[in-house]
Backbone as CSV, one residue per row, in Angstrom:
resi,resn,N_x,N_y,N_z,CA_x,CA_y,CA_z,C_x,C_y,C_z
1,MET,44.447,-2.273,-8.913,43.349,-1.824,-8.252,42.092,-1.959,-8.221
2,ARG,41.698,-2.336,-7.213,40.595,-3.046,-6.456,39.154,-1.863,-6.782
3,GLN,38.316,-2.987,-6.891,36.597,-1.455,-7.244,35.757,-2.089,-5.889
4,PHE,36.055,-1.360,-5.329,35.242,-1.523,-3.973,33.250,-1.586,-4.871
5,ASP,32.422,-1.987,-3.843,31.407,-2.394,-4.712,29.893,-1.540,-2.898
6,VAL,29.332,-0.582,-3.188,28.886,0.352,-2.667,27.141,-0.275,-2.616
7,VAL,26.149,-0.733,-1.832,24.849,-0.661,-2.012,23.770,0.028,-1.502
8,ALA,23.180,0.934,-2.396,22.628,2.630,-1.476,20.911,1.582,-2.255
9,ILE,20.384,1.922,-0.982,18.554,0.987,-0.623,17.909,2.167,0.249
10,TRP,17.356,2.746,-0.676,16.236,3.996,-0.428,15.319,3.718,0.821
11,ASP,15.404,3.956,1.046,14.199,4.265,2.872,13.570,4.920,2.687
12,PRO,11.722,4.469,2.520,10.047,5.288,2.216,10.353,6.160,3.543
13,GLU,10.707,5.206,4.820,9.951,6.214,5.830,10.861,7.677,6.114
14,ALA,11.984,6.555,5.711,13.072,7.932,6.082,12.798,8.607,5.013
15,GLU,12.584,8.514,3.877,12.846,8.991,2.962,14.622,9.590,2.221
16,VAL,15.589,8.957,2.185,16.639,9.153,2.526,17.345,7.682,1.695
17,TRP,18.737,8.083,1.454,19.248,6.640,0.322,20.372,6.214,1.471
18,VAL,20.421,5.085,1.712,20.856,4.252,2.711,21.458,3.584,2.467
19,ALA,23.487,3.163,2.350,24.331,3.037,2.394,25.404,1.454,3.110
20,THR,25.711,0.348,2.159,26.464,-0.505,3.191,27.083,-0.925,2.313
21,SER,28.141,-1.490,3.031,29.882,-1.953,2.164,29.928,-3.221,3.150
22,ASP,30.052,-4.379,2.301,30.491,-5.273,2.679,32.352,-5.042,2.419
23,ASP,31.862,-4.522,1.266,33.633,-4.720,0.698,34.728,-2.879,1.928
24,VAL,33.614,-2.020,2.795,34.290,-0.953,3.195,34.099,-0.728,4.301
25,PRO,34.958,-1.558,5.783,34.634,-1.531,6.295,33.939,0.016,7.602
26,GLY,32.920,-0.166,8.224,32.256,0.731,8.400,31.698,1.931,7.867
27,LEU,31.273,1.287,7.156,30.395,2.468,6.115,28.772,2.011,6.177
28,ILE,27.965,3.491,6.914,27.040,3.462,6.522,26.411,4.746,6.727
29,THR,26.030,5.119,5.893,25.090,7.138,5.827,24.651,7.477,4.805
30,GLU,23.491,8.728,5.307,22.119,8.088,4.369,22.295,9.737,3.974
31,ALA,21.833,9.581,3.285,21.144,11.403,2.549,19.764,11.593,1.513
32,ALA,18.879,12.259,1.531,18.133,12.540,1.161,18.282,12.782,-0.617
33,SER,19.199,12.995,-1.313,19.610,13.048,-2.703,20.216,11.844,-3.689
34,MET,20.288,11.613,-4.370,22.110,10.533,-4.631,22.618,11.693,-5.290
35,GLU,22.884,13.358,-5.573,23.854,14.329,-5.828,24.477,13.836,-4.101
36,VAL,23.496,14.663,-3.169,24.332,14.447,-2.086,25.123,12.911,-1.100
37,PHE,24.246,12.039,-1.771,25.102,10.786,-1.016,26.599,10.373,-1.667
38,ILE,26.195,10.459,-2.717,27.790,10.511,-3.376,28.586,11.471,-3.179
39,GLU,28.062,12.675,-3.228,29.747,13.025,-2.573,29.467,13.090,-1.402
40,LYS,29.218,12.071,-0.042,29.289,11.966,0.713,30.110,10.660,0.498
41,LEU,29.959,9.844,0.203,30.414,7.998,-0.572,31.489,8.364,-0.654
42,LYS,32.006,10.051,-1.759,33.516,10.048,-1.939,34.875,10.280,-1.080
43,VAL,34.103,11.226,-0.241,34.810,11.389,1.013,35.153,10.774,2.866
44,MET,33.984,9.643,2.591,33.894,8.437,3.921,34.532,7.644,2.861
45,ILE,34.154,7.595,1.858,35.380,5.628,1.613,36.227,5.375,1.123
46,PRO,37.588,6.812,1.521,38.234,6.448,1.071,38.687,6.969,2.512
47,GLU,38.104,7.329,3.270,38.756,7.682,5.075,38.387,6.316,5.773
48,LEU,37.557,5.739,5.553,37.337,4.455,6.520,38.207,3.705,5.875
49,LEU,38.624,3.551,4.059,39.687,2.191,4.184,41.520,2.403,4.514
50,ALA,41.703,4.043,4.478,42.637,4.334,5.345,43.061,4.131,6.617
51,ALA,41.771,3.865,7.209,42.018,3.971,9.016,41.746,2.344,9.154
52,ASN,41.333,1.532,7.542,41.389,-0.018,8.104,42.766,-0.620,7.363
53,GLY,43.685,0.161,7.290,44.473,-0.078,6.838,44.836,-0.218,5.254
54,TYR,44.249,0.436,3.801,44.146,-0.128,2.963,44.654,1.077,2.474
55,ASN,46.076,0.507,2.174,46.779,1.770,0.833,46.948,1.280,-0.541
56,ASP,46.807,1.132,-1.528,46.644,1.681,-2.786,46.541,2.395,-4.186
57,GLY,47.122,3.441,-3.651,47.017,4.470,-4.571,46.418,5.553,-3.557
58,ASP,46.318,6.545,-4.438,45.200,7.335,-4.327,43.742,7.510,-4.986
59,GLU,43.284,6.426,-6.068,42.763,6.644,-6.393,42.086,5.399,-5.979
60,VAL,40.294,5.764,-5.410,39.736,4.905,-4.483,38.479,4.507,-5.998
61,PRO,38.211,3.299,-6.211,37.140,3.541,-8.003,35.900,2.398,-6.624
62,PHE,34.440,3.326,-6.774,34.003,2.194,-6.083,32.357,2.151,-7.253
63,THR,31.641,0.912,-6.863,30.785,0.966,-7.905,29.591,0.845,-6.937
64,LEU,28.216,1.646,-7.412,26.986,2.005,-6.654,25.891,1.978,-7.156
65,ARG,25.659,0.602,-6.686,24.155,0.084,-7.146,23.156,0.778,-6.096
66,SER,21.652,0.832,-6.972,20.603,1.120,-6.368,19.268,0.387,-5.798
67,GLU,18.391,0.761,-5.103,17.739,-0.733,-4.674,16.806,0.182,-4.158
68,ARG,15.594,0.292,-5.249,14.436,1.369,-4.318,13.292,0.600,-5.142
69,SER,12.665,0.544,-4.223,11.109,-0.614,-5.218,9.781,0.986,-5.090
70,VAL,9.078,0.627,-4.897,8.098,1.795,-6.147,6.885,1.274,-6.256
71,MET,5.784,1.444,-5.799,3.884,0.845,-5.843,3.083,1.525,-7.067
72,THR,2.765,0.714,-7.704,1.400,1.785,-8.731,0.370,1.127,-8.920
73,TYR,-0.854,2.326,-9.482,-1.640,0.979,-9.386,-2.240,1.419,-10.356
74,ALA,-2.605,0.445,-11.238,-3.419,0.140,-13.052,-5.056,1.255,-12.645
75,PRO,-4.950,1.479,-13.314,-6.569,2.076,-13.473,-7.464,1.238,-13.315
76,PRO,-8.775,2.052,-12.967,-10.457,1.242,-12.730,-10.310,0.576,-13.920
77,ARG,-10.820,-0.625,-13.474,-11.534,-1.844,-15.420,-12.489,-0.550,-15.814
78,SER,-13.000,-0.095,-15.122,-13.849,1.167,-16.326,-13.302,1.818,-17.409
79,ARG,-11.993,1.863,-17.461,-11.162,2.903,-17.946,-10.126,1.967,-18.335
80,TRP,-10.601,0.829,-18.909,-10.169,-0.070,-20.300,-10.939,-0.604,-20.975
81,PRO,-10.603,-0.614,-22.583,-9.233,0.104,-22.889,-8.969,1.623,-23.009
82,ILE,-7.339,1.096,-23.215,-6.629,2.308,-23.137,-6.227,2.420,-24.878
83,SER,-6.549,3.413,-25.765,-6.346,4.292,-26.709,-5.136,4.244,-26.451
84,ILE,-3.645,4.132,-27.208,-3.042,5.443,-26.767,-2.419,5.008,-28.358
85,ILE,-2.429,6.796,-29.025,-1.883,7.165,-30.361,-0.538,7.730,-29.798
86,HIS,0.264,6.843,-31.206,1.721,7.519,-30.955,1.430,8.803,-32.199
């Protein structure tokens, strides 16, 4: 059984996850939350594969890889060193 790869990239301007896949022709979708995103993929992937002639049984396993760039900042130098008590 073939495993299909899907990549989810966070679009910070639109505030949505965007999916693409070299394994699933025609796949492009977006959603604001990962939960909704996965539910959409569960419907779209089998439909797109069927439309493209894929027929390998009822199960369609896929791997979802996500990418999200995040920016953070160090505190001002006047606050260094910081003691951390455990």
